[in-house]
CSV table of N, CA and C in Angstrom, one decimal:
chain,number,residue,atom,x,y,z
R,48,GLU,N,-141.0,-65.1,40.5
R,48,GLU,CA,-140.1,-65.7,39.5
R,48,GLU,C,-139.1,-64.7,39.0
R,49,ARG,N,-139.5,-63.5,38.7
R,49,ARG,CA,-138.6,-62.5,38.1
R,49,ARG,C,-137.6,-62.1,39.2
R,50,LEU,N,-138.0,-62.0,40.5
R,50,LEU,CA,-137.1,-61.6,41.6
R,50,LEU,C,-136.1,-62.7,41.8
R,51,ASP,N,-136.6,-64.0,41.7
R,51,ASP,CA,-135.7,-65.1,41.9
R,51,ASP,C,-134.6,-65.1,40.9
R,52,LEU,N,-134.9,-64.8,39.6
R,52,LEU,CA,-134.0,-64.8,38.6
R,52,LEU,C,-133.0,-63.6,38.7
R,53,ALA,N,-133.5,-62.5,39.2
R,53,ALA,CA,-132.6,-61.3,39.4
R,53,ALA,C,-131.6,-61.7,40.6
R,54,ARG,N,-132.1,-62.3,41.6
R,54,ARG,CA,-131.2,-62.7,42.7
R,54,ARG,C,-130.2,-63.7,42.2
R,55,ASP,N,-130.6,-64.6,41.3
R,55,ASP,CA,-129.6,-65.6,40.8
R,55,ASP,C,-128.6,-65.0,39.9
R,56,TYR,N,-129.0,-64.0,39.1
R,56,TYR,CA,-128.0,-63.2,38.3
R,56,TYR,C,-127.0,-62.5,39.2
R,57,LEU,N,-127.5,-61.9,40.3
R,57,LEU,CA,-126.7,-61.2,41.2
R,57,LEU,C,-125.7,-62.1,41.9
R,58,LEU,N,-126.2,-63.3,42.3
R,58,LEU,CA,-125.3,-64.3,43.0
R,58,LEU,C,-124.2,-64.8,42.0
R,59,PHE,N,-124.7,-65.1,40.8
R,59,PHE,CA,-123.7,-65.6,39.7
R,59,PHE,C,-122.7,-64.5,39.4
R,60,CYS,N,-123.1,-63.3,39.2
R,60,CYS,CA,-122.1,-62.2,38.9
R,60,CYS,C,-121.2,-61.9,40.0
R,61,SER,N,-121.7,-62.0,41.3
R,61,SER,CA,-120.9,-61.8,42.5
R,61,SER,C,-119.9,-63.0,42.6
R,62,SER,N,-120.2,-64.1,42.1
R,62,SER,CA,-119.3,-65.3,42.2
R,62,SER,C,-118.2,-65.4,41.1
R,63,ILE,N,-118.5,-64.9,39.9
R,63,ILE,CA,-117.5,-65.0,38.9
R,63,ILE,C,-117.0,-63.7,38.3
R,64,GLY,N,-117.6,-62.6,38.7
R,64,GLY,CA,-117.1,-61.3,38.3
R,64,GLY,C,-117.5,-60.8,36.9
R,65,CYS,N,-118.5,-61.4,36.3
R,65,CYS,CA,-118.9,-61.0,35.0
R,65,CYS,C,-120.0,-59.9,35.1
R,66,ARG,N,-120.3,-59.2,34.0
R,66,ARG,CA,-121.4,-58.3,33.9
R,66,ARG,C,-122.7,-59.1,33.7
R,67,PRO,N,-123.8,-58.6,34.1
R,67,PRO,CA,-125.1,-59.3,33.9
R,67,PRO,C,-125.3,-59.6,32.4
R,68,GLY,N,-125.0,-58.6,31.5
R,68,GLY,CA,-125.2,-58.8,30.1
R,68,GLY,C,-124.3,-59.9,29.6
R,69,GLU,N,-123.1,-60.1,30.2
R,69,GLU,CA,-122.2,-61.2,29.8
R,69,GLU,C,-122.8,-62.5,30.3
R,70,ALA,N,-123.3,-62.5,31.5
R,70,ALA,CA,-123.9,-63.7,32.1
R,70,ALA,C,-125.1,-64.2,31.2
R,71,ALA,N,-125.9,-63.3,30.7
R,71,ALA,CA,-127.0,-63.6,29.8
R,71,ALA,C,-126.6,-64.3,28.5
R,72,LEU,N,-125.4,-64.0,28.1
R,72,LEU,CA,-124.9,-64.6,26.8
R,72,LEU,C,-124.2,-65.9,27.0
R,73,LEU,N,-123.9,-66.3,28.2
R,73,LEU,CA,-123.1,-67.5,28.4
R,73,LEU,C,-124.0,-68.8,28.1
R,74,THR,N,-123.3,-69.8,27.5
R,74,THR,CA,-123.9,-71.0,27.2
R,74,THR,C,-123.3,-72.2,28.0
R,75,LYS,N,-123.9,-73.3,27.9
R,75,LYS,CA,-123.3,-74.5,28.7
R,75,LYS,C,-121.9,-74.8,28.2
R,76,SER,N,-121.6,-74.5,27.0
R,76,SER,CA,-120.3,-74.7,26.5
R,76,SER,C,-119.2,-73.8,27.0
R,77,ASN,N,-119.6,-72.7,27.7
R,77,ASN,CA,-118.7,-71.8,28.4
R,77,ASN,C,-118.2,-72.4,29.7
R,78,VAL,N,-118.8,-73.5,30.2
R,78,VAL,CA,-118.3,-74.1,31.4
R,78,VAL,C,-117.3,-75.2,31.0
R,79,VAL,N,-116.1,-75.1,31.5
R,79,VAL,CA,-115.1,-76.1,31.2
R,79,VAL,C,-114.7,-76.8,32.5
R,80,VAL,N,-114.7,-78.2,32.3
R,80,VAL,CA,-114.4,-79.1,33.4
R,80,VAL,C,-112.9,-79.4,33.3
R,81,ARG,N,-112.1,-79.3,34.4
R,81,ARG,CA,-110.7,-79.6,34.3
R,81,ARG,C,-110.4,-80.6,35.4
R,82,ASP,N,-109.5,-81.5,35.1
R,82,ASP,CA,-108.9,-82.4,36.1
R,82,ASP,C,-107.5,-82.2,36.2
R,83,GLU,N,-107.1,-81.5,37.3
R,83,GLU,CA,-105.6,-81.2,37.5
R,83,GLU,C,-105.2,-82.0,38.8
R,84,ASP,N,-104.4,-83.0,38.5
R,84,ASP,CA,-103.9,-83.9,39.5
R,84,ASP,C,-105.0,-84.5,40.5
R,85,GLY,N,-106.1,-84.9,39.8
R,85,GLY,CA,-107.2,-85.5,40.6
R,85,GLY,C,-108.1,-84.5,41.2
R,86,VAL,N,-107.9,-83.2,41.1
R,86,VAL,CA,-108.8,-82.2,41.6
R,86,VAL,C,-109.6,-81.7,40.4
R,87,ILE,N,-110.9,-81.9,40.5
R,87,ILE,CA,-111.8,-81.5,39.4
R,87,ILE,C,-112.4,-80.1,39.7
R,88,THR,N,-112.2,-79.2,38.7
R,88,THR,CA,-112.8,-77.9,38.9
R,88,THR,C,-113.6,-77.6,37.6
R,89,LYS,N,-114.5,-76.7,37.8
R,89,LYS,CA,-115.3,-76.1,36.7
R,89,LYS,C,-115.0,-74.6,36.7
R,90,ASN,N,-114.7,-74.2,35.5
R,90,ASN,CA,-114.5,-72.8,35.2
R,90,ASN,C,-115.5,-72.3,34.2
R,91,VAL,N,-115.7,-71.0,34.2
R,91,VAL,CA,-116.5,-70.4,33.1
R,91,VAL,C,-115.5,-69.6,32.3
R,92,VAL,N,-115.5,-69.9,31.0
R,92,VAL,CA,-114.5,-69.2,30.1
R,92,VAL,C,-115.3,-68.5,29.1
R,93,PHE,N,-115.0,-67.2,28.9
R,93,PHE,CA,-115.7,-66.4,27.9
R,93,PHE,C,-114.8,-65.2,27.5
R,94,PHE,N,-115.2,-64.5,26.5
R,94,PHE,CA,-114.5,-63.4,26.0
R,94,PHE,C,-115.3,-62.1,26.3
R,95,GLN,N,-114.6,-61.1,27.0
R,95,GLN,CA,-115.3,-59.8,27.2
R,95,GLN,C,-114.9,-58.9,26.0
R,96,LYS,N,-115.9,-58.2,25.6
R,96,LYS,CA,-115.7,-57.1,24.6
R,96,LYS,C,-116.1,-55.8,25.3
R,97,LYS,N,-115.1,-54.9,25.5
R,97,LYS,CA,-115.4,-53.7,26.2
R,97,LYS,C,-114.6,-52.5,25.7
R,98,GLY,N,-115.0,-51.4,26.1
R,98,GLY,CA,-114.3,-50.2,25.8
R,98,GLY,C,-114.6,-49.7,24.4
R,99,ALA,N,-114.2,-48.5,24.1
R,99,ALA,CA,-114.5,-47.8,22.8
R,99,ALA,C,-113.9,-48.6,21.7
R,100,ARG,N,-112.8,-49.3,21.9
R,100,ARG,CA,-112.1,-50.1,20.8
R,100,ARG,C,-112.6,-51.5,20.8
R,101,LYS,N,-113.5,-51.8,21.7
R,101,LYS,CA,-114.1,-53.2,21.8
R,101,LYS,C,-112.9,-54.2,21.9
R,102,SER,N,-112.0,-53.9,22.8
R,102,SER,CA,-110.9,-54.9,23.0
R,102,SER,C,-111.5,-56.2,23.6
R,103,ILE,N,-110.8,-57.3,23.2
R,103,ILE,CA,-111.3,-58.6,23.6
R,103,ILE,C,-110.4,-59.2,24.6
R,104,THR,N,-110.9,-59.6,25.7
R,104,THR,CA,-110.1,-60.2,26.8
R,104,THR,C,-110.7,-61.6,27.2
R,105,ARG,N,-109.9,-62.6,27.3
R,105,ARG,CA,-110.3,-63.9,27.6
R,105,ARG,C,-110.4,-64.0,29.2
R,106,ILE,N,-111.5,-64.4,29.7
R,106,ILE,CA,-111.8,-64.5,31.1
R,106,ILE,C,-111.9,-66.0,31.4
R,107,ASP,N,-111.2,-66.5,32.4
R,107,ASP,CA,-111.3,-67.9,32.8
R,107,ASP,C,-111.3,-68.0,34.3
R,108,ASN,N,-112.5,-67.9,34.9
R,108,ASN,CA,-112.7,-67.8,36.3
R,108,ASN,C,-113.4,-69.1,36.9
R,109,PRO,N,-113.0,-69.5,38.1
R,109,PRO,CA,-113.6,-70.7,38.7
R,109,PRO,C,-115.0,-70.5,39.1
R,110,LEU,N,-115.8,-71.5,39.0
R,110,LEU,CA,-117.2,-71.5,39.5
R,110,LEU,C,-117.1,-72.0,41.0
R,111,ASN,N,-117.4,-71.1,41.9
R,111,ASN,CA,-117.5,-71.5,43.3
R,111,ASN,C,-118.8,-72.2,43.5
R,112,GLN,N,-119.1,-72.7,44.8
R,112,GLN,CA,-120.3,-73.4,45.0
R,112,GLN,C,-121.6,-72.6,44.8
R,113,VAL,N,-121.5,-71.3,45.1
R,113,VAL,CA,-122.7,-70.5,44.9
R,113,VAL,C,-123.0,-70.4,43.4
R,114,ALA,N,-122.0,-70.2,42.6
R,114,ALA,CA,-122.2,-70.1,41.1
R,114,ALA,C,-122.7,-71.5,40.6
R,115,LEU,N,-122.1,-72.5,41.1
R,115,LEU,CA,-122.5,-73.9,40.6
R,115,LEU,C,-124.0,-74.2,41.0
R,116,ASN,N,-124.4,-73.7,42.2
R,116,ASN,CA,-125.8,-73.9,42.6
R,116,ASN,C,-126.7,-73.2,41.6
R,117,VAL,N,-126.4,-72.0,41.2
R,117,VAL,CA,-127.2,-71.2,40.3
R,117,VAL,C,-127.2,-71.9,38.9
R,118,VAL,N,-126.1,-72.3,38.4
R,118,VAL,CA,-126.0,-73.0,37.1
R,118,VAL,C,-126.8,-74.3,37.2
R,119,ASN,N,-126.6,-75.1,38.3
R,119,ASN,CA,-127.4,-76.4,38.4
R,119,ASN,C,-128.9,-76.2,38.5
R,120,LYS,N,-129.3,-75.1,39.1
R,120,LYS,CA,-130.7,-74.8,39.2
R,120,LYS,C,-131.4,-74.7,37.8
R,121,TYR,N,-130.7,-74.2,36.8
R,121,TYR,CA,-131.3,-74.0,35.5
R,121,TYR,C,-130.8,-75.0,34.5
R,122,ASP,N,-130.1,-76.0,34.9
R,122,ASP,CA,-129.5,-77.0,34.0
R,122,ASP,C,-130.6,-77.8,33.2
R,123,PHE,N,-131.7,-77.9,33.8
R,123,PHE,CA,-132.8,-78.6,33.1
R,123,PHE,C,-133.4,-77.9,31.9
R,124,GLN,N,-133.2,-76.6,31.8
R,124,GLN,CA,-133.8,-75.9,30.8
R,124,GLN,C,-133.4,-76.3,29.4
R,125,ALA,N,-134.2,-76.2,28.4
R,125,ALA,CA,-133.9,-76.6,27.1
R,125,ALA,C,-133.0,-75.5,26.4
R,126,GLY,N,-132.2,-76.0,25.5
R,126,GLY,CA,-131.3,-75.1,24.8
R,126,GLY,C,-130.0,-75.0,25.5
R,127,GLU,N,-129.1,-74.2,24.9
R,127,GLU,CA,-127.7,-74.1,25.4
R,127,GLU,C,-127.5,-73.0,26.4
R,128,SER,N,-128.4,-72.1,26.6
R,128,SER,CA,-128.2,-71.0,27.6
R,128,SER,C,-127.9,-71.5,28.9
R,129,LEU,N,-126.9,-70.9,29.6
R,129,LEU,CA,-126.5,-71.2,30.9
R,129,LEU,C,-127.5,-70.8,31.9
R,130,LEU,N,-128.1,-69.6,31.7
R,130,LEU,CA,-129.1,-69.0,32.6
R,130,LEU,C,-130.3,-68.6,31.7
R,131,PRO,N,-131.5,-68.5,32.3
R,131,PRO,CA,-132.6,-68.0,31.5
R,131,PRO,C,-132.4,-66.5,31.2
R,132,LYS,N,-133.0,-66.1,30.1
R,132,LYS,CA,-132.8,-64.7,29.7
R,132,LYS,C,-133.5,-63.8,30.7
R,133,ILE,N,-133.0,-62.6,30.9
R,133,ILE,CA,-133.6,-61.6,31.8
R,133,ILE,C,-133.5,-60.3,31.0
R,134,SER,N,-134.5,-59.5,31.2
R,134,SER,CA,-134.5,-58.2,30.5
R,134,SER,C,-133.5,-57.3,31.3
R,135,MET,N,-132.4,-56.9,30.6
R,135,MET,CA,-131.4,-56.0,31.2
R,135,MET,C,-132.0,-54.7,31.6
R,136,GLY,N,-133.1,-54.2,30.8
R,136,GLY,CA,-133.7,-53.0,31.1
R,136,GLY,C,-134.5,-53.0,32.4
R,137,ASN,N,-134.9,-54.2,32.8
R,137,ASN,CA,-135.7,-54.3,34.1
R,137,ASN,C,-134.8,-54.8,35.2
R,138,TYR,N,-133.6,-55.2,34.9
R,138,TYR,CA,-132.8,-55.8,36.0
R,138,TYR,C,-132.5,-54.9,37.2
R,139,ASN,N,-132.2,-53.6,36.9
R,139,ASN,CA,-131.9,-52.7,38.0
R,139,ASN,C,-133.2,-52.5,38.8
R,140,LYS,N,-134.3,-52.4,38.2
R,140,LYS,CA,-135.6,-52.2,38.9
R,140,LYS,C,-135.9,-53.4,39.8
R,141,LEU,N,-135.6,-54.6,39.2
R,141,LEU,CA,-135.9,-55.9,40.0
R,141,LEU,C,-135.0,-56.0,41.2
R,142,LEU,N,-133.7,-55.5,41.0
R,142,LEU,CA,-132.8,-55.6,42.2
R,142,LEU,C,-133.2,-54.7,43.3
R,143,LYS,N,-133.7,-53.5,42.9
R,143,LYS,CA,-134.2,-52.6,43.9
R,143,LYS,C,-135.4,-53.1,44.7
R,144,ILE,N,-136.3,-53.7,43.9
R,144,ILE,CA,-137.5,-54.4,44.5
R,144,ILE,C,-137.0,-55.6,45.4
R,145,LEU,N,-136.1,-56.4,44.9
R,145,LEU,CA,-135.6,-57.5,45.7
R,145,LEU,C,-135.0,-57.1,47.0
R,146,PHE,N,-134.1,-56.1,46.9
R,146,PHE,CA,-133.5,-55.6,48.2
R,146,PHE,C,-134.5,-55.1,49.2
R,147,LYS,N,-135.5,-54.4,48.7
R,147,LYS,CA,-136.5,-53.8,49.6
R,147,LYS,C,-137.3,-55.0,50.1
R,148,THR,N,-137.7,-55.9,49.3
R,148,THR,CA,-138.6,-57.0,49.7
R,148,THR,C,-137.9,-57.9,50.8
R,149,ILE,N,-136.6,-58.1,50.7
R,149,ILE,CA,-135.9,-58.9,51.7
R,149,ILE,C,-135.3,-58.1,52.9
R,150,GLY,N,-135.5,-56.8,52.8
R,150,GLY,CA,-135.1,-56.0,54.0
R,150,GLY,C,-133.7,-55.5,53.9
R,151,LEU,N,-133.1,-55.5,52.8
R,151,LEU,CA,-131.8,-54.9,52.6
R,151,LEU,C,-131.9,-53.4,52.4
R,152,THR,N,-132.3,-52.7,53.4
R,152,THR,CA,-132.6,-51.3,53.3
R,152,THR,C,-131.9,-50.4,54.3
R,153,ARG,N,-130.8,-50.9,54.8
R,153,ARG,CA,-130.0,-50.2,55.8
R,153,ARG,C,-129.4,-48.9,55.2
R,154,ASP,N,-129.2,-47.9,56.0
R,154,ASP,CA,-128.6,-46.7,55.5
R,154,ASP,C,-127.1,-46.9,55.2
R,155,ILE,N,-126.6,-46.3,54.1
R,155,ILE,CA,-125.2,-46.4,53.8
R,155,ILE,C,-124.8,-45.0,53.3
R,156,ARG,N,-123.5,-44.8,53.4
R,156,ARG,CA,-122.9,-43.5,52.9
R,156,ARG,C,-122.4,-43.7,51.5
R,157,VAL,N,-122.8,-42.8,50.6
R,157,VAL,CA,-122.2,-42.9,49.3
R,157,VAL,C,-121.6,-41.5,48.9
R,158,PHE,N,-120.6,-41.6,48.1
R,158,PHE,CA,-120.0,-40.3,47.6
R,158,PHE,C,-120.7,-39.9,46.3
R,159,ASP,N,-121.2,-38.7,46.3
R,159,ASP,CA,-121.8,-38.2,45.1
R,159,ASP,C,-120.8,-37.4,44.3
R,160,ARG,N,-120.4,-38.0,43.2
R,160,ARG,CA,-119.3,-37.4,42.3
R,160,ARG,C,-119.7,-36.1,41.8
R,161,ARG,N,-121.0,-35.8,41.6
R,161,ARG,CA,-121.4,-34.5,41.1
R,161,ARG,C,-121.2,-33.4,42.1
R,162,THR,N,-121.6,-33.7,43.4
R,162,THR,CA,-121.5,-32.6,44.4
R,162,THR,C,-120.2,-32.7,45.2
R,163,SER,N,-119.5,-33.8,45.1
R,163,SER,CA,-118.3,-34.1,45.9
R,163,SER,C,-118.6,-34.2,47.4
R,164,GLU,N,-119.8,-34.6,47.7
R,164,GLU,CA,-120.2,-34.8,49.1
R,164,GLU,C,-120.7,-36.2,49.4
R,165,GLU,N,-120.7,-36.6,50.6
R,165,GLU,CA,-121.3,-37.8,51.0
R,165,GLU,C,-122.8,-37.7,51.3
R,166,GLN,N,-123.5,-38.7,50.9
R,166,GLN,CA,-124.9,-38.7,51.2
R,166,GLN,C,-125.3,-40.0,51.9
R,167,ILE,N,-126.4,-39.9,52.6
R,167,ILE,CA,-126.9,-41.2,53.2
R,167,ILE,C,-128.1,-41.6,52.4
R,168,VAL,N,-128.1,-42.8,51.9
R,168,VAL,CA,-129.2,-43.4,51.2
R,168,VAL,C,-129.4,-44.8,51.7
R,169,THR,N,-130.4,-45.5,51.3
R,169,THR,CA,-130.7,-46.8,51.7
R,169,THR,C,-130.0,-47.8,50.6
R,170,LEU,N,-129.6,-48.9,51.1
R,170,LEU,CA,-129.0,-49.9,50.2
R,170,LEU,C,-129.8,-50.3,49.0
R,171,ASP,N,-131.1,-50.4,49.2
R,171,ASP,CA,-132.0,-50.8,48.1
R,171,ASP,C,-132.0,-49.7,47.0
R,172,GLU,N,-131.8,-48.5,47.4
R,172,GLU,CA,-131.8,-47.4,46.4
R,172,GLU,C,-130.6,-47.4,45.4
R,173,VAL,N,-129.5,-48.0,45.9
R,173,VAL,CA,-128.3,-48.0,45.1
R,173,VAL,C,-128.0,-49.4,44.4
R,174,ALA,N,-128.8,-50.3,44.7
R,174,ALA,CA,-128.6,-51.7,44.1
R,174,ALA,C,-128.7,-51.5,42.5
R,175,THR,N,-127.7,-51.9,41.8
R,175,THR,CA,-127.6,-51.8,40.4
R,175,THR,C,-127.0,-53.1,39.8
R,176,ALA,N,-127.1,-53.2,38.5
R,176,ALA,CA,-126.6,-54.4,37.8
R,176,ALA,C,-125.2,-54.7,38.0
R,177,TYR,N,-124.4,-53.7,38.3
R,177,TYR,CA,-122.9,-53.9,38.4
R,177,TYR,C,-122.5,-54.3,39.9
R,178,LEU,N,-123.5,-54.3,40.7
R,178,LEU,CA,-123.3,-54.6,42.1
R,178,LEU,C,-122.6,-56.0,42.3
R,179,GLY,N,-123.0,-57.0,41.5
R,179,GLY,CA,-122.4,-58.3,41.6
R,179,GLY,C,-120.9,-58.3,41.2
R,180,ARG,N,-120.6,-57.6,40.1
R,180,ARG,CA,-119.2,-57.5,39.6
R,180,ARG,C,-118.4,-56.8,40.6
R,181,ARG,N,-118.9,-55.7,41.2
R,181,ARG,CA,-118.2,-54.9,42.2
R,181,ARG,C,-117.9,-55.8,43.5
R,182,ASN,N,-119.0,-56.5,43.9
R,182,ASN,CA,-118.8,-57.3,45.1
R,182,ASN,C,-117.7,-58.4,44.8
R,183,PHE,N,-117.7,-59.0,43.6
R,183,PHE,CA,-116.7,-60.0,43.3
R,183,PHE,C,-115.3,-59.4,43.4
R,184,LEU,N,-115.1,-58.3,42.7
R,184,LEU,CA,-113.8,-57.7,42.7
R,184,LEU,C,-113.3,-57.2,44.0
R,185,SER,N,-114.2,-56.6,44.8
R,185,SER,CA,-113.9,-56.2,46.2
R,185,SER,C,-113.5,-57.3,47.0
R,186,ALA,N,-114.2,-58.5,46.9
R,186,ALA,CA,-113.9,-59.6,47.7
R,186,ALA,C,-112.5,-60.2,47.3
R,187,VAL,N,-112.3,-60.3,46.1
R,187,VAL,CA,-111.0,-60.8,45.6
R,187,VAL,C,-109.8,-59.9,46.1
R,188,VAL,N,-110.0,-58.6,45.9
R,188,VAL,CA,-109.0,-57.7,46.3
R,188,VAL,C,-108.8,-57.7,47.9
R,189,ASN,N,-109.9,-57.8,48.6
R,189,ASN,CA,-109.8,-57.8,50.1
R,189,ASN,C,-109.2,-59.2,50.6
R,190,SER,N,-109.2,-60.2,49.8
R,190,SER,CA,-108.6,-61.5,50.2
R,190,SER,C,-107.1,-61.5,50.1
R,191,GLY,N,-106.6,-60.4,49.5
R,191,GLY,CA,-105.1,-60.3,49.5
R,191,GLY,C,-104.5,-60.9,48.2
R,192,VAL,N,-105.3,-61.2,47.2
R,192,VAL,CA,-104.8,-61.8,46.0
R,192,VAL,C,-103.9,-60.7,45.3
R,193,ASP,N,-102.9,-61.2,44.6
R,193,ASP,CA,-102.0,-60.3,43.9
R,193,ASP,C,-102.8,-59.5,42.8
R,194,LYS,N,-102.4,-58.3,42.6
R,194,LYS,CA,-103.1,-57.4,41.7
R,194,LYS,C,-103.1,-57.9,40.3
R,195,ALA,N,-102.1,-58.6,39.9
R,195,ALA,CA,-102.0,-59.2,38.5
R,195,ALA,C,-103.1,-60.3,38.3
R,196,ILE,N,-103.4,-61.0,39.4
R,196,ILE,CA,-104.4,-62.0,39.3
R,196,ILE,C,-105.8,-61.4,39.2
R,197,TYR,N,-106.1,-60.4,40.1
R,197,TYR,CA,-107.5,-59.9,40.1
R,197,TYR,C,-107.7,-59.0,38.8
R,198,THR,N,-106.7,-58.4,38.3
R,198,THR,CA,-106.9,-57.7,37.1
R,198,THR,C,-107.2,-58.6,35.9
R,199,LYS,N,-106.6,-59.8,35.9
R,199,LYS,CA,-106.8,-60.8,34.9
R,199,LYS,C,-108.2,-61.4,35.0
R,200,MET,N,-108.6,-61.6,36.3
R,200,MET,CA,-110.0,-62.2,36.5
R,200,MET,C,-111.1,-61.2,36.1
R,201,SER,N,-110.8,-59.9,36.1
R,201,SER,CA,-111.8,-58.9,35.8
R,201,SER,C,-111.7,-58.4,34.4
R,202,GLY,N,-110.6,-58.7,33.7
R,202,GLY,CA,-110.5,-58.3,32.3
R,202,GLY,C,-110.0,-56.8,32.2
R,203,HIS,N,-109.5,-56.3,33.3
R,203,HIS,CA,-109.0,-54.9,33.3
R,203,HIS,C,-107.4,-55.0,33.2
R,204,LYS,N,-106.9,-53.9,32.9
R,204,LYS,CA,-105.4,-53.7,32.9
R,204,LYS,C,-105.0,-53.1,34.2
R,205,ILE,N,-103.8,-53.4,34.6
R,205,ILE,CA,-103.3,-52.9,35.9
R,205,ILE,C,-103.2,-51.4,35.9
R,206,ASN,N,-103.6,-50.8,37.0
R,206,ASN,CA,-103.5,-49.4,37.3
R,206,ASN,C,-104.4,-48.5,36.4
R,207,THR,N,-105.6,-49.0,36.0
R,207,THR,CA,-106.5,-48.2,35.3
R,207,THR,C,-107.6,-47.6,36.2
R,208,PRO,N,-108.1,-46.4,35.9
R,208,PRO,CA,-109.1,-45.8,36.8
R,208,PRO,C,-110.4,-46.6,36.8
R,209,HIS,N,-110.6,-47.4,35.7
R,209,HIS,CA,-111.8,-48.2,35.7
R,209,HIS,C,-111.9,-49.2,36.7
R,210,LEU,N,-110.7,-49.9,37.0
R,210,LEU,CA,-110.7,-50.9,38.0
R,210,LEU,C,-110.9,-50.4,39.4
R,211,SER,N,-110.4,-49.2,39.7
R,211,SER,CA,-110.6,-48.6,41.0
R,211,SER,C,-112.1,-48.3,41.3
R,212,ARG,N,-112.8,-48.0,40.3
R,212,ARG,CA,-114.3,-47.7,40.5
R,212,ARG,C,-115.0,-49.0,41.0
R,213,TYR,N,-114.6,-50.1,40.6
R,213,TYR,CA,-115.2,-51.4,41.0
R,213,TYR,C,-114.9,-51.7,42.4
R,214,ILE,N,-113.8,-51.3,42.9
R,214,ILE,CA,-113.4,-51.8,44.3
R,214,ILE,C,-113.8,-50.7,45.3
R,215,GLU,N,-115.1,-50.5,45.4
R,215,GLU,CA,-115.5,-49.5,46.4
R,215,GLU,C,-116.7,-50.1,47.2
R,216,VAL,N,-117.2,-51.2,46.9
R,216,VAL,CA,-118.4,-51.7,47.5
R,216,VAL,C,-118.2,-52.1,49.0
């Protein structure tokens, strides 16, 4: 059950680009249904608070089919939470267990910022809470979307070093 929930958080964050802590705070009222010229879409709308100044950024990202499947899976639950609560303290551990359990253990090269050298590690060793957000941003960037759009989708400002850290997965 805990691994299923960790997987669902990863899928959800990979689909809309939010942080796991933000996903845990979303409620059903954060999902907005729009009808634009007969095309019905569902978006998740929320406000990010980040940085030392706690700047607030409005995020309005579409829910793709993967995110909708996750949301619909938990729609029956009582209360207003969009997803069941998960312990953020255990989330990284659960992701590592999940990756190992399902065989996502291939060798990958990572750059160690402390030593300035590449290392070979297994994918399950580096699975972390921000993997979903990084996957989302990398996919959006690699799809050729204009920089102004993906910075708005992520809540970052154009040409910040923070944004480039996410686009490495």
